[in-house]
Amino acid sequence: MPVSKKEISPCPLDAALSIVDGRWKGTILWRLSQQPMRTSELRRSIPGITERMLIRHLQDLVRDGIIERIEELATPTRVRYQLTAYGLTLAPHLEALCAWGRIHLERTKPVNQK
């Protein structure tokens, strides 16, 4: 039986994947694992993402406790995002997935591009 996006599956893999599930969440997390970034910096660093989708994913990740939203006192107010201490525990796993992804991309390249 499929699990609703709002339900938490008892399967640990499903629980983990529910955090990074989404077209851009992995990329957002990867960027933030390198350094805290303002919303506009994140958007410029991820070609193709819309502002609406970026904000939606950021809100999801804040809600899940993976990243935190920090308002800087300035005029106008600046907002930056960074991984929480809990979110930092995800960084090694993102690195491992990225390494596997490189291998997979190489493996699936068309023969004439190898």
N, CA and C of each residue as an Amber inpcrd file, in Angstrom:
protein
   342
   0.8440000  -1.1660000   0.0000000   0.0000000   0.0000000   0.0000000
   0.8960000   1.2390000   0.0000000   0.6810000   2.1950000  -0.9210000
   1.5170000   3.3880000  -0.9760000   1.3170000   4.2460000   0.2650000
   2.3840000   4.9030000   0.6320000   2.3480000   5.7670000   1.8020000
   2.1330000   7.1970000   1.3400000   1.2150000   7.8830000   1.9810000
   0.9650000   9.2860000   1.6660000   2.2020000  10.0970000   1.9890000
   2.4390000  11.1810000   1.2400000   3.5770000  12.0650000   1.4910000
   3.5250000  12.6340000   2.9000000   2.3250000  12.7390000   3.4770000
   2.1820000  13.3290000   4.8030000   2.4130000  12.3200000   5.9070000
   2.3490000  11.0300000   5.5870000   2.5760000   9.9900000   6.5870000
   4.0610000   9.6700000   6.6400000   4.5140000   9.2410000   7.8020000
   5.8990000   8.7950000   7.9290000   5.8800000   7.2790000   7.8640000
   6.6160000   6.7570000   6.9120000   6.6860000   5.3150000   6.7390000
   7.5460000   4.7050000   7.8350000   7.2040000   3.5040000   8.2740000
   8.0520000   2.8390000   9.2600000   9.3660000   2.3240000   8.6490000
   9.4810000   2.3720000   7.3280000  10.7040000   1.9370000   6.6590000
  11.7560000   3.0440000   6.7640000  12.9260000   2.7630000   7.3310000
  13.9580000   3.7880000   7.4850000  14.3900000   4.4050000   6.1530000
  14.4420000   3.6080000   5.0970000  14.8310000   4.1410000   3.7960000
  13.7900000   5.1280000   3.2810000  12.5080000   4.7790000   3.4170000
  11.4440000   5.7000000   3.0110000  11.4990000   6.9900000   3.8180000
  11.7720000   6.8750000   5.1140000  11.8560000   8.0550000   5.9770000
  12.9900000   8.9710000   5.5160000  14.1370000   8.3920000   5.1910000
  15.2780000   9.1840000   4.7230000  14.9930000   9.8120000   3.3670000
  14.4450000   9.0210000   2.4620000  14.1710000   9.5320000   1.1220000
  13.0850000  10.6100000   1.1250000  12.1840000  10.5680000   2.1000000
  11.1350000  11.5870000   2.1580000  11.7320000  12.9680000   2.4130000
  12.9040000  13.0310000   3.0180000  13.5640000  14.3100000   3.2810000
  14.1880000  14.8660000   2.0050000  14.8320000  14.0370000   1.2190000
  15.5320000  14.5150000   0.0260000  14.7090000  14.3530000  -1.2440000
  13.4800000  13.8320000  -1.0930000  12.6060000  13.6440000  -2.2460000
  12.1830000  15.0000000  -2.7920000  12.3120000  15.1470000  -4.0610000
  11.9600000  16.3990000  -4.7130000  13.0270000  16.7100000  -5.7420000
  12.6390000  17.3090000  -6.8150000  13.5560000  17.5680000  -7.9320000
  14.8060000  18.3310000  -7.5160000  14.6860000  19.2500000  -6.5600000
  15.7990000  20.1410000  -6.2490000  16.3550000  20.0050000  -4.8300000
  15.7280000  19.2240000  -3.9680000  16.1560000  19.1840000  -2.5700000
  17.5960000  18.7150000  -2.4090000  17.9870000  17.7050000  -3.1470000
  19.3680000  17.2210000  -3.0560000  20.3640000  18.3070000  -3.4220000
  20.0690000  19.0430000  -4.4870000  20.9560000  20.1190000  -4.9280000
  21.0060000  21.2380000  -3.8920000  19.8610000  21.5860000  -3.3350000
  19.8160000  22.6210000  -2.2930000  20.6630000  22.1830000  -1.0990000
  20.4800000  20.9570000  -0.6700000  21.2410000  20.4580000   0.4800000
  22.7360000  20.4080000   0.1790000  23.0720000  20.0190000  -1.0330000
  24.4840000  19.9660000  -1.4260000  25.1100000  21.3540000  -1.3590000
  24.4090000  22.3330000  -1.8950000  24.9190000  23.7170000  -1.8700000
  25.0800000  24.2070000  -0.4300000  24.0790000  23.9350000   0.4090000
  24.1420000  24.4040000   1.7910000  25.1490000  23.6230000   2.6300000
  25.5140000  22.4320000   2.1800000  26.5470000  21.6810000   2.9130000
  27.9180000  22.3200000   2.6970000  28.0550000  23.1240000   1.6420000
  29.3170000  23.8090000   1.3620000  29.4400000  25.0910000   2.1800000
  28.3080000  25.8260000   2.3090000  28.3100000  27.0910000   3.0530000
  26.8900000  27.6030000   3.1970000  26.6270000  28.4250000   4.2250000
  25.3170000  29.0620000   4.3140000  25.1240000  29.9930000   3.1100000
  23.8950000  30.1280000   2.6640000  23.6310000  30.9520000   1.4820000
  22.3310000  31.7210000   1.6470000  22.2970000  32.8920000   1.0240000
  21.0680000  33.6630000   0.9460000  20.1890000  33.0550000  -0.1420000
  18.9090000  33.3650000  -0.0790000  17.9550000  32.8200000  -1.0430000
  18.3760000  33.1340000  -2.4650000  18.7670000  34.3810000  -2.7050000
  19.1450000  34.7770000  -4.0690000  20.4090000  34.0550000  -4.5310000
  21.3410000  33.8140000  -3.6170000  22.5600000  33.0770000  -3.9760000
  22.2250000  31.6390000  -4.3510000  21.3450000  31.0400000  -3.5720000
  20.9190000  29.6690000  -3.8750000  20.2680000  29.6010000  -5.2480000
  19.3870000  30.5280000  -5.5070000  18.6690000  30.5150000  -6.7870000
  19.6400000  30.6540000  -7.9580000  20.6050000  31.5600000  -7.8320000
  21.5870000  31.7340000  -8.9200000  22.4760000  30.5030000  -9.0900000
  22.7020000  29.7650000  -8.0030000  23.5940000  28.6060000  -8.0760000
  22.9070000  27.3480000  -8.6020000  21.5880000  27.4200000  -8.7860000
  20.8280000  26.2530000  -9.2530000  20.0670000  26.6390000 -10.5190000
  20.7160000  26.5420000 -11.6780000  20.0430000  26.9070000 -12.9270000
  18.7850000  26.0550000 -13.1300000  17.7210000  26.7100000 -13.5110000
  16.4850000  25.9920000 -13.8210000  15.4660000  25.9690000 -12.6980000
  15.8630000  26.2420000 -11.4770000  14.8920000  26.2170000 -10.3840000
  14.1050000  27.5240000 -10.3820000  12.8160000  27.4250000 -10.1370000
  12.0110000  28.6280000 -10.0340000  12.0490000  29.1240000  -8.5980000
  11.7810000  30.3890000  -8.4110000  11.7770000  30.9520000  -7.0550000
  10.7140000  30.2710000  -6.1990000   9.5680000  30.0130000  -6.8000000
   8.4770000  29.3490000  -6.0700000   8.8930000  27.9690000  -5.5700000
   9.5420000  27.1990000  -6.4410000   9.9660000  25.8520000  -6.0580000
  11.0740000  25.9130000  -5.0060000  12.0030000  26.8530000  -5.1520000
  13.0690000  27.0050000  -4.1710000  12.4750000  27.3030000  -2.7960000
  11.5750000  28.2670000  -2.7320000  10.9610000  28.6400000  -1.4550000
  10.2070000  27.4580000  -0.8540000   9.4920000  26.7330000  -1.6930000
   8.7320000  25.5640000  -1.2070000   9.6480000  24.5080000  -0.6020000
  10.7400000  24.1960000  -1.3030000  11.6760000  23.1990000  -0.7840000
  12.3690000  23.7060000   0.4820000  12.7260000  24.9830000   0.5100000
  13.3570000  25.5400000   1.7090000  12.4100000  25.4380000   2.9040000
  11.1470000  25.7480000   2.6980000  10.1660000  25.6460000   3.7810000
  10.0360000  24.2090000   4.2740000  10.0180000  23.2510000   3.3510000
   9.9460000  21.8300000   3.7350000  11.1540000  21.4350000   4.5820000
  12.3380000  21.8470000   4.1400000  13.5650000  21.4690000   4.8430000
  13.6750000  22.1470000   6.2050000  13.1630000  23.3720000   6.3210000
  13.1140000  24.0400000   7.6290000  12.1480000  23.2810000   8.5300000
  10.9690000  22.9520000   8.0110000   9.9640000  22.2180000   8.7900000
  10.5080000  20.8810000   9.2970000  11.3360000  20.2280000   8.4710000
  11.8930000  18.9250000   8.8500000  13.1130000  19.0440000   9.7650000
  13.5520000  20.2740000  10.0470000  14.6820000  20.4760000  10.9550000
  16.0380000  20.2480000  10.3190000  16.0930000  20.1870000   8.9960000
  17.3420000  19.9210000   8.2850000  18.1290000  21.2110000   8.0550000
  17.4160000  22.2920000   7.7560000  18.0700000  23.5820000   7.5920000
  17.3820000  24.5960000   8.5080000  18.0640000  25.7010000   8.7330000
  17.4470000  26.7720000   9.4960000  17.4670000  28.0570000   8.6950000
  16.4470000  28.8520000   8.9250000  16.2780000  30.1450000   8.2640000
  16.7350000  31.2010000   9.2590000  17.6930000  32.0060000   8.8420000
  18.2460000  33.0230000   9.7230000  18.0120000  34.3930000   9.1050000
  17.3030000  35.2350000   9.8400000  17.0630000  36.6030000   9.3810000
  18.1810000  37.4870000   9.9090000  18.8530000  38.1650000   8.9960000
  19.9290000  39.0730000   9.3730000  19.3530000  40.4750000   9.5240000
  19.7190000  41.1270000  10.5990000  19.2250000  42.4820000  10.8400000
  19.9190000  43.4390000   9.9000000  19.1990000  43.8740000   8.9300000
  19.6990000  44.8230000   7.9350000  18.4800000  45.4630000   7.2890000
  18.7130000  46.4900000   6.5330000  17.6270000  47.1000000   5.7800000
  17.9680000  47.0060000   4.3100000  17.2570000  46.2590000   3.5140000
  16.1420000  45.4000000   3.8910000  16.6370000  44.1410000   4.6000000
  15.7080000  43.4550000   5.2510000  16.0520000  42.2260000   5.9730000
  16.6030000  41.1990000   5.0000000  17.7010000  40.5870000   5.3900000
  18.2990000  39.5230000   4.5690000  18.0460000  38.1900000   5.2520000
  17.7920000  37.1970000   4.4420000  17.5560000  35.8540000   4.9630000
  18.6000000  34.9310000   4.3780000  19.1920000  34.1180000   5.2450000
  20.1110000  33.0970000   4.7550000  19.7060000  31.7660000   5.3620000
  20.1530000  30.7270000   4.7100000  19.8330000  29.3660000   5.1470000
  21.1280000  28.6180000   5.3840000  21.0990000  27.7460000   6.3800000
  22.2450000  26.8840000   6.6380000  21.7510000  25.5640000   7.2240000
  22.5890000  24.5600000   7.1130000  22.2370000  23.2720000   7.7000000
  22.2280000  23.3910000   9.2120000  21.2930000  22.7240000   9.8490000
  21.2800000  22.6410000  11.3000000  22.3100000  21.5840000  11.7170000
  22.5380000  21.4660000  13.0030000  23.4310000  20.4020000  13.4940000
  22.8920000  19.0410000  13.0370000  21.5940000  18.8770000  13.1050000
  20.9710000  17.6390000  12.6380000  21.1500000  17.4740000  11.1320000
  20.9960000  18.5510000  10.3820000  21.1770000  18.5150000   8.9400000
  22.6010000  18.1530000   8.5490000  23.5650000  18.5840000   9.3640000
  24.9670000  18.2540000   9.0800000  25.2120000  16.7430000   9.1340000
  24.3890000  16.0160000   9.8860000  24.5480000  14.5560000   9.9350000
  24.1760000  13.9110000   8.6080000  23.4650000  14.6480000   7.7710000
  23.0790000  14.1540000   6.4480000  24.1930000  14.3320000   5.4160000
  25.1190000  15.2640000   5.6600000  26.1680000  15.6040000   4.6890000
  26.9880000  14.3970000   4.2080000  27.4860000  13.5270000   5.0870000
  28.2600000  12.3790000   4.5780000  27.4410000  11.4570000   3.6750000
  26.1610000  11.3700000   3.9490000  25.2990000  10.5140000   3.1330000
  25.0460000  11.1510000   1.7680000  24.9460000  12.4780000   1.7430000
  24.8280000  13.1790000   0.4590000  26.0880000  12.9820000  -0.3690000
  27.2480000  13.0480000   0.2910000  28.5100000  12.8220000  -0.4160000
  28.5670000  11.4180000  -0.9970000  28.1160000  10.4310000  -0.2270000
  28.1080000   9.0470000  -0.7140000  27.1480000   8.8960000  -1.9010000
  25.9800000   9.5090000  -1.8160000  25.0340000   9.4550000  -2.9400000
  25.6040000  10.1400000  -4.1730000  26.2990000  11.2450000  -3.9640000
  26.9120000  11.9660000  -5.0780000  27.9860000  11.0930000  -5.7520000
  28.7960000  10.4340000  -4.9480000  29.8390000   9.5520000  -5.4950000
  29.2000000   8.4190000  -6.3000000  28.1360000   7.8390000  -5.7620000
  27.4410000   6.7800000  -6.4870000  26.8310000   7.3380000  -7.7670000
  26.2880000   8.5430000  -7.7000000  25.6960000   9.1780000  -8.8770000
  26.7110000   9.3840000  -9.9870000  27.9450000   9.7750000  -9.6250000
  29.0010000   9.9350000 -10.6360000  29.2760000   8.6110000 -11.3430000
  29.3670000   7.5440000 -10.5800000  29.5940000   6.2130000 -11.1510000
  28.4350000   5.8350000 -12.0590000  27.2270000   6.0940000 -11.5900000
  26.0410000   5.7540000 -12.3860000  25.9960000   6.5590000 -13.6860000
  26.3060000   7.8550000 -13.6130000  26.3190000   8.6730000 -14.8250000
  27.3500000   8.1670000 -15.8220000  28.5190000   7.7990000 -15.3290000
  29.5630000   7.2700000 -16.2100000  29.1180000   5.9540000 -16.8410000
  28.4960000   5.1210000 -16.0480000  28.0330000   3.8130000 -16.5110000
  26.9370000   3.9310000 -17.5590000  26.1050000   4.9570000 -17.4410000
  24.9610000   5.0750000 -18.3490000  25.2150000   6.0080000 -19.5150000
  26.4440000   6.5210000 -19.6470000  26.7580000   7.3520000 -20.8090000
  26.6280000   6.5220000 -22.0820000  26.1360000   7.1500000 -23.1420000
  26.1090000   6.4410000 -24.4220000  27.5400000   6.0220000 -24.8110000
  27.6710000   4.9250000 -25.5020000  28.9670000   4.3520000 -25.8670000
  29.8630000   5.3700000 -26.5780000  29.3180000   6.1930000 -27.4500000
  30.1420000   7.1390000 -28.2140000  30.6390000   8.3150000 -27.3540000
  30.1570000   8.4530000 -26.1070000  30.6190000   9.5230000 -25.2340000
  31.6390000   9.0510000 -24.2030000  31.8800000   7.7430000 -24.1300000
  32.8260000   7.2090000 -23.1300000  34.2380000   7.4040000 -23.5590000
